[in-house]
Amino acid sequence: MSLLRLATRALRPTCSARQFSTPTPGPAKSSNLPLYLGGAGVVGLATYVYLGGSAAPFSTTSAAPAAKPKPEKSALDPTQFLDLKLKSVEPYNHNTSRFVFELPDGGAALSPVASFVAVRASEGADGAPLDKNGNPVIRPYTPISRPEHEGELVLLIKKYETGVLSKYVHEQLKPGATLSIKGPITKFPYKANEFEHVALIGGGSGITPLYQLLDHALADPTNRTRFTLLYANVSEADVLMREELSALERAHPQALRIVHTLDNPPQGWAGASGYVNRELIKAHVPPAELGDKVKVFVCGPPGQVVALAGKKDGMKQGAIGGILKELGYSEDQVFKF
């Protein structure tokens, strides 16, 4: 479903995902890649119509809707954590749910693209996960609600058996409780039409920053950039944001192409199968020879990122490596979320 529909249901982890694949189009094909290791609406503009009567009987006139001024400042704070109340939990599939949080004073996140929020348990909360030094466990997530959406912040959170914060959120956080959130924090300052072609390669819940970027860029009527999304998952049931992505592709058929690939495709699967490998990238991503006309964004489980683009250096990008380096892409052409 589109984010417009998502918001009406009450309502972009940054790059964290699980043990996902990466493919080649057409029939299933084996790969020598290592197994990937497991690790992130509608704008509520209030309007009203005033019906004013005149002296003549049965005569009415409609005043123009009075638009509520758009917020100029984010309801969040990138310098400190704020406790946000959980409004609702909407199950998405067998291990992922949408968590809808209330924003202070009905404001909007106004998140720059691409950006994330840092999340931890509220201070003093029962069962709050701590690290080995006794400090709160903090994880990054990319909101899937639009930056201008007022009153709510929506996070798509996948539960991992080894993920201490994701387990806490899924198992202990109930509507009415709070979660401590800081942000938005910019990851990559996307600019309209900076590139001729953008390739986005993702796995599992690593789709959230890629979706945030796509949703933002394609909503711009001046957009001239073409996008290709290569999205890998274990099974069809693990595909996240599928309806929203399909809606974007239908609405922008000349600007967006999506290629799904699965580790375990069902019978009759029309997409690709296996890992995102050299063949799939060469078939769908413009060559490195195009230089600064092409940009490749990667977001997925650490094993996938390493195999495709090399290991990150903490919060830094780290040296380019993996398949993209073998295909000639430079550090300036690749960004790892």
mmCIF file of C-alpha atoms in Angstrom:
data_model
loop_
_atom_site.group_PDB
_atom_site.id
_atom_site.type_symbol
_atom_site.label_atom_id
_atom_site.label_comp_id
_atom_site.label_asym_id
_atom_site.label_seq_id
_atom_site.Cartn_x
_atom_site.Cartn_y
_atom_site.Cartn_z
ATOM 1 C CA MET A 1 0.000 0.000 0.000
ATOM 2 C CA SER A 2 1.138 3.590 -0.466
ATOM 3 C CA LEU A 3 2.267 5.723 2.435
ATOM 4 C CA LEU A 4 -0.888 7.743 1.934
ATOM 5 C CA ARG A 5 -2.900 4.651 2.748
ATOM 6 C CA LEU A 6 -0.419 3.716 5.453
ATOM 7 C CA ALA A 7 -1.032 6.953 7.282
ATOM 8 C CA THR A 8 -4.753 6.554 7.280
ATOM 9 C CA ARG A 9 -4.235 3.209 9.004
ATOM 10 C CA ALA A 10 -2.536 4.987 11.897
ATOM 11 C CA LEU A 11 0.273 4.711 10.953
ATOM 12 C CA ARG A 12 12.215 5.273 6.640
ATOM 13 C CA PRO A 13 16.514 0.242 11.414
ATOM 14 C CA THR A 14 18.756 2.353 9.311
ATOM 15 C CA CYS A 15 20.707 -0.255 7.603
ATOM 16 C CA SER A 16 20.234 -3.345 9.692
ATOM 17 C CA ALA A 17 18.905 -6.606 8.411
ATOM 18 C CA ARG A 18 19.264 -10.326 8.756
ATOM 19 C CA GLN A 19 20.610 -13.253 6.838
ATOM 20 C CA PHE A 20 19.528 -12.299 3.344
ATOM 21 C CA SER A 21 20.519 -13.122 -0.141
ATOM 22 C CA THR A 22 21.675 -11.248 -3.139
ATOM 23 C CA PRO A 23 20.785 -12.662 -7.450
ATOM 24 C CA THR A 24 20.856 -13.244 -11.063
ATOM 25 C CA PRO A 25 17.765 -12.773 -13.190
ATOM 26 C CA GLY A 26 15.962 -15.727 -14.639
ATOM 27 C CA PRO A 27 16.511 -19.272 -13.443
ATOM 28 C CA ALA A 28 18.157 -20.016 -10.134
ATOM 29 C CA LYS A 29 21.906 -19.869 -10.215
ATOM 30 C CA SER A 30 24.436 -20.777 -7.554
ATOM 31 C CA SER A 31 26.880 -18.258 -6.237
ATOM 32 C CA ASN A 32 30.240 -18.382 -4.497
ATOM 33 C CA LEU A 33 29.362 -15.458 -2.249
ATOM 34 C CA PRO A 34 29.617 -16.142 1.482
ATOM 35 C CA LEU A 35 26.395 -16.529 3.414
ATOM 36 C CA TYR A 36 25.205 -13.187 4.599
ATOM 37 C CA LEU A 37 25.426 -12.756 8.333
ATOM 38 C CA GLY A 38 22.591 -11.382 10.408
ATOM 39 C CA GLY A 39 22.968 -8.047 11.983
ATOM 40 C CA ALA A 40 15.704 0.510 10.000
ATOM 41 C CA GLY A 41 1.672 9.236 5.138
ATOM 42 C CA VAL A 42 -0.573 11.387 4.692
ATOM 43 C CA VAL A 43 0.307 14.867 5.924
ATOM 44 C CA GLY A 44 -2.167 15.805 8.615
ATOM 45 C CA LEU A 45 -2.981 19.264 7.360
ATOM 46 C CA ALA A 46 -5.952 20.513 9.364
ATOM 47 C CA THR A 47 -8.445 22.391 7.219
ATOM 48 C CA TYR A 48 -11.969 23.512 7.728
ATOM 49 C CA VAL A 49 -14.771 24.886 5.585
ATOM 50 C CA TYR A 50 -16.864 27.691 6.959
ATOM 51 C CA LEU A 51 -20.376 27.781 5.535
ATOM 52 C CA GLY A 52 -21.667 31.338 5.727
ATOM 53 C CA GLY A 53 -25.345 32.175 5.168
ATOM 54 C CA SER A 54 -26.611 35.195 3.347
ATOM 55 C CA ALA A 55 -29.782 37.223 3.788
ATOM 56 C CA ALA A 56 -31.412 35.375 0.906
ATOM 57 C CA PRO A 57 -33.173 32.142 2.004
ATOM 58 C CA PHE A 58 -31.474 28.833 1.206
ATOM 59 C CA SER A 59 -28.336 30.644 0.027
ATOM 60 C CA THR A 60 -24.925 29.566 1.318
ATOM 61 C CA THR A 61 -21.361 30.404 0.364
ATOM 62 C CA SER A 62 -18.235 28.356 1.071
ATOM 63 C CA ALA A 63 -15.159 30.086 2.343
ATOM 64 C CA ALA A 64 -11.774 28.866 1.070
ATOM 65 C CA PRO A 65 -10.183 26.208 3.292
ATOM 66 C CA ALA A 66 -7.826 27.687 5.852
ATOM 67 C CA ALA A 67 -4.602 25.673 5.730
ATOM 68 C CA LYS A 68 -2.717 25.040 8.931
ATOM 69 C CA PRO A 69 0.785 26.503 8.722
ATOM 70 C CA LYS A 70 3.378 23.859 8.031
ATOM 71 C CA PRO A 71 5.837 23.257 10.879
ATOM 72 C CA GLU A 72 9.214 24.896 10.437
ATOM 73 C CA LYS A 73 11.070 22.994 13.138
ATOM 74 C CA SER A 74 11.385 19.273 13.751
ATOM 75 C CA ALA A 75 9.416 17.857 16.662
ATOM 76 C CA LEU A 76 12.478 15.703 17.357
ATOM 77 C CA ASP A 77 15.865 16.781 18.717
ATOM 78 C CA PRO A 78 19.143 15.601 17.136
ATOM 79 C CA THR A 79 21.070 16.501 20.298
ATOM 80 C CA GLN A 80 19.064 14.689 22.970
ATOM 81 C CA PHE A 81 16.723 11.755 23.430
ATOM 82 C CA LEU A 82 13.002 12.422 23.814
ATOM 83 C CA ASP A 83 10.535 9.908 25.237
ATOM 84 C CA LEU A 84 7.835 9.304 22.623
ATOM 85 C CA LYS A 85 4.625 7.517 23.505
ATOM 86 C CA LEU A 86 3.807 4.401 21.503
ATOM 87 C CA LYS A 87 0.421 4.939 19.894
ATOM 88 C CA SER A 88 -0.091 1.595 18.164
ATOM 89 C CA VAL A 89 1.604 -1.572 16.906
ATOM 90 C CA GLU A 90 0.629 -2.917 13.480
ATOM 91 C CA PRO A 91 1.932 -6.411 12.634
ATOM 92 C CA TYR A 92 3.417 -6.552 9.136
ATOM 93 C CA ASN A 93 4.512 -10.165 8.776
ATOM 94 C CA HIS A 94 5.781 -13.016 10.940
ATOM 95 C CA ASN A 95 8.628 -11.025 12.510
ATOM 96 C CA THR A 96 8.142 -7.352 11.623
ATOM 97 C CA SER A 97 5.712 -4.679 12.820
ATOM 98 C CA ARG A 98 5.034 -1.000 12.328
ATOM 99 C CA PHE A 99 5.453 0.961 15.556
ATOM 100 C CA VAL A 100 3.601 4.284 15.528
ATOM 101 C CA PHE A 101 4.819 6.942 17.981
ATOM 102 C CA GLU A 102 3.219 10.241 18.903
ATOM 103 C CA LEU A 103 5.250 13.357 18.124
ATOM 104 C CA PRO A 104 5.210 16.254 20.623
ATOM 105 C CA ASP A 105 2.549 18.925 20.034
ATOM 106 C CA GLY A 106 1.420 17.230 16.828
ATOM 107 C CA GLY A 107 4.612 18.283 15.066
ATOM 108 C CA ALA A 108 6.492 16.596 12.217
ATOM 109 C CA ALA A 109 9.882 14.892 12.122
ATOM 110 C CA LEU A 110 11.022 16.977 9.131
ATOM 111 C CA SER A 111 13.746 14.401 8.530
ATOM 112 C CA PRO A 112 16.272 15.321 5.837
ATOM 113 C CA VAL A 113 16.834 12.631 3.200
ATOM 114 C CA ALA A 114 18.532 10.379 3.845
ATOM 115 C CA SER A 115 18.491 10.324 7.653
ATOM 116 C CA PHE A 116 17.835 8.099 10.654
ATOM 117 C CA VAL A 117 16.865 8.293 14.321
ATOM 118 C CA ALA A 118 18.727 6.765 17.250
ATOM 119 C CA VAL A 119 16.563 4.599 19.513
ATOM 120 C CA ARG A 120 16.972 3.288 23.066
ATOM 121 C CA ALA A 121 14.715 2.224 25.920
ATOM 122 C CA SER A 122 13.361 5.015 28.098
ATOM 123 C CA GLU A 123 15.324 5.573 31.300
ATOM 124 C CA GLY A 124 14.069 3.362 34.118
ATOM 125 C CA ALA A 125 11.938 1.177 31.854
ATOM 126 C CA ASP A 126 11.554 -2.425 33.012
ATOM 127 C CA GLY A 127 13.775 -4.785 31.030
ATOM 128 C CA ALA A 128 15.666 -1.962 29.315
ATOM 129 C CA PRO A 129 18.586 -3.598 27.446
ATOM 130 C CA LEU A 130 22.074 -2.556 28.522
ATOM 131 C CA ASP A 131 25.467 -3.225 26.961
ATOM 132 C CA LYS A 132 28.392 -4.918 28.752
ATOM 133 C CA ASN A 133 29.358 -1.578 30.304
ATOM 134 C CA GLY A 134 25.908 -0.972 31.691
ATOM 135 C CA ASN A 135 24.993 1.671 29.139
ATOM 136 C CA PRO A 136 21.674 1.704 27.241
ATOM 137 C CA VAL A 137 21.740 -0.212 23.955
ATOM 138 C CA ILE A 138 21.212 2.228 21.083
ATOM 139 C CA ARG A 139 20.217 1.289 17.544
ATOM 140 C CA PRO A 140 19.582 3.353 14.394
ATOM 141 C CA TYR A 141 16.296 3.125 12.498
ATOM 142 C CA THR A 142 15.019 4.898 9.415
ATOM 143 C CA PRO A 143 11.435 6.184 9.681
ATOM 144 C CA ILE A 144 9.035 5.032 6.966
ATOM 145 C CA SER A 145 6.636 7.911 7.597
ATOM 146 C CA ARG A 146 7.247 10.936 5.425
ATOM 147 C CA PRO A 147 9.298 13.783 6.948
ATOM 148 C CA GLU A 148 6.351 16.185 6.799
ATOM 149 C CA HIS A 149 3.819 13.782 8.323
ATOM 150 C CA GLU A 150 2.405 15.511 11.373
ATOM 151 C CA GLY A 151 1.726 13.984 14.751
ATOM 152 C CA GLU A 152 3.336 10.576 14.218
ATOM 153 C CA LEU A 153 6.649 8.870 13.603
ATOM 154 C CA VAL A 154 6.488 5.353 12.153
ATOM 155 C CA LEU A 155 9.288 2.804 12.469
ATOM 156 C CA LEU A 156 9.291 -0.581 10.741
ATOM 157 C CA ILE A 157 11.113 -2.845 13.202
ATOM 158 C CA LYS A 158 12.113 -6.429 12.574
ATOM 159 C CA LYS A 159 12.617 -8.794 15.476
ATOM 160 C CA TYR A 160 15.917 -10.646 15.587
ATOM 161 C CA GLU A 161 16.564 -13.399 18.087
ATOM 162 C CA THR A 162 20.036 -11.949 18.656
ATOM 163 C CA GLY A 163 18.829 -8.339 18.537
ATOM 164 C CA VAL A 164 18.526 -7.153 22.124
ATOM 165 C CA LEU A 165 16.749 -3.889 21.332
ATOM 166 C CA SER A 166 14.463 -5.306 18.649
ATOM 167 C CA LYS A 167 13.411 -8.108 21.027
ATOM 168 C CA TYR A 168 12.753 -5.559 23.766
ATOM 169 C CA VAL A 169 10.582 -3.444 21.477
ATOM 170 C CA HIS A 170 8.607 -6.421 20.160
ATOM 171 C CA GLU A 171 8.185 -8.271 23.438
ATOM 172 C CA GLN A 172 7.889 -5.558 26.072
ATOM 173 C CA LEU A 173 6.836 -2.280 24.466
ATOM 174 C CA LYS A 174 3.068 -1.864 24.530
ATOM 175 C CA PRO A 175 0.824 1.032 23.435
ATOM 176 C CA GLY A 176 0.983 3.782 26.043
ATOM 177 C CA ALA A 177 4.619 3.028 26.937
ATOM 178 C CA THR A 178 7.478 5.213 25.718
ATOM 179 C CA LEU A 179 10.669 4.749 23.719
ATOM 180 C CA SER A 180 13.529 7.228 23.767
ATOM 181 C CA ILE A 181 14.338 8.634 20.316
ATOM 182 C CA LYS A 182 16.942 11.162 19.105
ATOM 183 C CA GLY A 183 17.262 12.667 15.633
ATOM 184 C CA PRO A 184 16.885 13.112 12.794
ATOM 185 C CA ILE A 185 20.545 12.547 11.903
ATOM 186 C CA THR A 186 21.590 12.937 8.272
ATOM 187 C CA LYS A 187 23.349 9.988 6.625
ATOM 188 C CA PHE A 188 23.578 11.166 3.007
ATOM 189 C CA PRO A 189 22.442 14.628 1.857
ATOM 190 C CA TYR A 190 20.494 13.651 -1.253
ATOM 191 C CA LYS A 191 20.062 16.371 -3.892
ATOM 192 C CA ALA A 192 17.527 16.215 -6.693
ATOM 193 C CA ASN A 193 18.966 15.317 -10.098
ATOM 194 C CA GLU A 194 22.548 15.150 -8.828
ATOM 195 C CA PHE A 195 22.917 11.789 -10.626
ATOM 196 C CA GLU A 196 21.563 10.459 -13.888
ATOM 197 C CA HIS A 197 21.064 6.967 -12.463
ATOM 198 C CA VAL A 198 20.876 5.724 -8.885
ATOM 199 C CA ALA A 199 21.122 2.025 -8.014
ATOM 200 C CA LEU A 200 19.892 0.873 -4.613
ATOM 201 C CA ILE A 201 20.929 -2.570 -3.391
ATOM 202 C CA GLY A 202 19.269 -3.809 -0.228
ATOM 203 C CA GLY A 203 18.545 -6.835 1.893
ATOM 204 C CA GLY A 204 15.753 -7.418 4.399
ATOM 205 C CA SER A 205 15.004 -4.501 6.698
ATOM 206 C CA GLY A 206 17.813 -2.590 5.004
ATOM 207 C CA ILE A 207 15.066 -1.471 2.637
ATOM 208 C CA THR A 208 13.988 1.387 4.911
ATOM 209 C CA PRO A 209 16.615 4.046 4.004
ATOM 210 C CA LEU A 210 16.362 3.027 0.349
ATOM 211 C CA TYR A 211 12.592 3.421 0.447
ATOM 212 C CA GLN A 212 12.931 6.780 2.216
ATOM 213 C CA LEU A 213 15.176 8.030 -0.585
ATOM 214 C CA LEU A 214 12.939 6.662 -3.349
ATOM 215 C CA ASP A 215 9.735 8.021 -1.859
ATOM 216 C CA HIS A 216 11.290 11.463 -1.464
ATOM 217 C CA ALA A 217 12.950 11.657 -4.880
ATOM 218 C CA LEU A 218 10.026 10.340 -6.914
ATOM 219 C CA ALA A 219 7.585 12.726 -5.240
ATOM 220 C CA ASP A 220 9.534 15.616 -6.771
ATOM 221 C CA PRO A 221 7.884 16.590 -10.104
ATOM 222 C CA THR A 222 11.246 17.915 -11.346
ATOM 223 C CA ASN A 223 12.983 14.540 -10.859
ATOM 224 C CA ARG A 224 14.972 13.339 -13.891
ATOM 225 C CA THR A 225 17.033 10.633 -12.154
ATOM 226 C CA ARG A 226 16.352 6.994 -13.001
ATOM 227 C CA PHE A 227 16.379 4.464 -10.159
ATOM 228 C CA THR A 228 16.981 0.725 -10.003
ATOM 229 C CA LEU A 229 16.307 -1.236 -6.816
ATOM 230 C CA LEU A 230 17.815 -4.698 -6.340
ATOM 231 C CA TYR A 231 16.126 -6.112 -3.240
ATOM 232 C CA ALA A 232 17.130 -9.459 -1.692
ATOM 233 C CA ASN A 233 15.276 -11.550 0.882
ATOM 234 C CA VAL A 234 15.187 -15.113 2.178
ATOM 235 C CA SER A 235 11.596 -15.843 1.197
ATOM 236 C CA GLU A 236 8.604 -14.077 -0.276
ATOM 237 C CA ALA A 237 7.149 -13.640 3.219
ATOM 238 C CA ASP A 238 10.243 -11.651 4.230
ATOM 239 C CA VAL A 239 9.783 -8.950 1.568
ATOM 240 C CA LEU A 240 9.104 -5.651 3.367
ATOM 241 C CA MET A 241 7.384 -2.539 2.009
ATOM 242 C CA ARG A 242 6.294 -4.587 -1.001
ATOM 243 C CA GLU A 243 3.012 -2.810 -1.659
ATOM 244 C CA GLU A 244 4.551 0.637 -1.180
ATOM 245 C CA LEU A 245 7.409 -0.192 -3.550
ATOM 246 C CA SER A 246 5.035 -1.613 -6.150
ATOM 247 C CA ALA A 247 2.936 1.534 -5.936
ATOM 248 C CA LEU A 248 5.995 3.686 -6.592
ATOM 249 C CA GLU A 249 6.968 1.554 -9.580
ATOM 250 C CA ARG A 250 3.454 1.748 -11.045
ATOM 251 C CA ALA A 251 3.312 5.506 -10.544
ATOM 252 C CA HIS A 252 6.790 6.114 -12.027
ATOM 253 C CA PRO A 253 7.383 3.366 -14.615
ATOM 254 C CA GLN A 254 9.942 5.416 -16.539
ATOM 255 C CA ALA A 255 11.922 6.373 -13.447
ATOM 256 C CA LEU A 256 11.924 3.208 -11.282
ATOM 257 C CA ARG A 257 12.722 -0.447 -11.927
ATOM 258 C CA ILE A 258 12.549 -2.993 -9.088
ATOM 259 C CA VAL A 259 14.196 -6.418 -9.180
ATOM 260 C CA HIS A 260 13.362 -8.819 -6.342
ATOM 261 C CA THR A 261 15.485 -11.866 -5.574
ATOM 262 C CA LEU A 262 14.917 -14.652 -3.047
ATOM 263 C CA ASP A 263 17.049 -17.322 -1.408
ATOM 264 C CA ASN A 264 14.060 -19.641 -1.345
ATOM 265 C CA PRO A 265 11.742 -18.673 -4.192
ATOM 266 C CA PRO A 266 8.311 -20.348 -4.347
ATOM 267 C CA GLN A 267 7.169 -22.310 -7.347
ATOM 268 C CA GLY A 268 6.241 -19.948 -10.157
ATOM 269 C CA TRP A 269 8.316 -17.065 -8.758
ATOM 270 C CA ALA A 270 8.844 -14.523 -11.537
ATOM 271 C CA GLY A 271 11.749 -12.682 -9.931
ATOM 272 C CA ALA A 272 15.407 -13.592 -9.562
ATOM 273 C CA SER A 273 16.881 -16.136 -7.180
ATOM 274 C CA GLY A 274 20.118 -16.370 -5.239
ATOM 275 C CA TYR A 275 22.497 -13.638 -4.151
ATOM 276 C CA VAL A 276 22.937 -10.190 -5.677
ATOM 277 C CA ASN A 277 25.956 -11.153 -7.718
ATOM 278 C CA ARG A 278 28.082 -9.820 -10.572
ATOM 279 C CA GLU A 279 25.622 -10.919 -13.218
ATOM 280 C CA LEU A 280 22.646 -9.209 -11.628
ATOM 281 C CA ILE A 281 24.533 -5.966 -11.074
ATOM 282 C CA LYS A 282 25.941 -5.944 -14.606
ATOM 283 C CA ALA A 283 22.463 -6.588 -16.005
ATOM 284 C CA HIS A 284 20.716 -3.770 -14.151
ATOM 285 C CA VAL A 285 23.201 -1.187 -12.854
ATOM 286 C CA PRO A 286 24.885 1.323 -15.194
ATOM 287 C CA PRO A 287 28.629 0.683 -15.560
ATOM 288 C CA ALA A 288 31.249 2.369 -13.415
ATOM 289 C CA GLU A 289 32.633 4.039 -16.537
ATOM 290 C CA LEU A 290 29.820 6.602 -16.285
ATOM 291 C CA GLY A 291 31.681 8.192 -13.373
ATOM 292 C CA ASP A 292 29.781 10.772 -11.354
ATOM 293 C CA LYS A 293 26.621 10.197 -13.390
ATOM 294 C CA VAL A 294 25.909 7.024 -11.398
ATOM 295 C CA LYS A 295 25.582 6.417 -7.657
ATOM 296 C CA VAL A 296 25.141 3.095 -5.840
ATOM 297 C CA PHE A 297 23.598 2.903 -2.358
ATOM 298 C CA VAL A 298 23.945 -0.316 -0.344
ATOM 299 C CA CYS A 299 22.033 -1.266 2.795
ATOM 300 C CA GLY A 300 21.636 -4.728 4.243
ATOM 301 C CA PRO A 301 23.090 -7.185 6.744
ATOM 302 C CA PRO A 302 26.829 -6.759 7.367
ATOM 303 C CA GLY A 303 27.723 -9.861 5.348
ATOM 304 C CA GLN A 304 25.867 -8.560 2.339
ATOM 305 C CA VAL A 305 27.469 -5.122 2.567
ATOM 306 C CA VAL A 306 30.945 -6.667 2.844
ATOM 307 C CA ALA A 307 30.372 -8.980 -0.126
ATOM 308 C CA LEU A 308 29.058 -6.167 -2.298
ATOM 309 C CA ALA A 309 30.990 -3.076 -1.245
ATOM 310 C CA GLY A 310 33.522 -3.900 1.467
ATOM 311 C CA LYS A 311 33.377 -3.513 5.237
ATOM 312 C CA LYS A 312 32.385 -0.242 6.854
ATOM 313 C CA ASP A 313 34.825 1.356 9.283
ATOM 314 C CA GLY A 314 32.507 1.993 12.213
ATOM 315 C CA MET A 315 30.454 5.043 11.293
ATOM 316 C CA LYS A 316 32.817 5.763 8.393
ATOM 317 C CA GLN A 317 32.421 4.340 4.921
ATOM 318 C CA GLY A 318 35.604 2.297 4.873
ATOM 319 C CA ALA A 319 37.453 1.278 1.716
ATOM 320 C CA ILE A 320 35.510 0.101 -1.309
ATOM 321 C CA GLY A 321 35.630 -3.658 -1.772
ATOM 322 C CA GLY A 322 33.633 -6.683 -2.840
ATOM 323 C CA ILE A 323 31.826 -7.111 -6.134
ATOM 324 C CA LEU A 324 31.388 -3.396 -6.779
ATOM 325 C CA LYS A 325 35.145 -2.842 -6.555
ATOM 326 C CA GLU A 326 35.720 -5.795 -8.895
ATOM 327 C CA LEU A 327 33.349 -4.154 -11.364
ATOM 328 C CA GLY A 328 35.328 -0.916 -11.246
ATOM 329 C CA TYR A 329 33.183 1.285 -9.019
ATOM 330 C CA SER A 330 35.057 3.853 -6.940
ATOM 331 C CA GLU A 331 34.534 4.986 -3.354
ATOM 332 C CA ASP A 332 32.941 8.172 -4.671
ATOM 333 C CA GLN A 333 30.347 6.142 -6.576
ATOM 334 C CA VAL A 334 29.261 3.927 -3.664
ATOM 335 C CA PHE A 335 27.614 4.797 -0.351
ATOM 336 C CA LYS A 336 27.072 2.238 2.423
ATOM 337 C CA PHE A 337 24.219 3.025 4.812
#
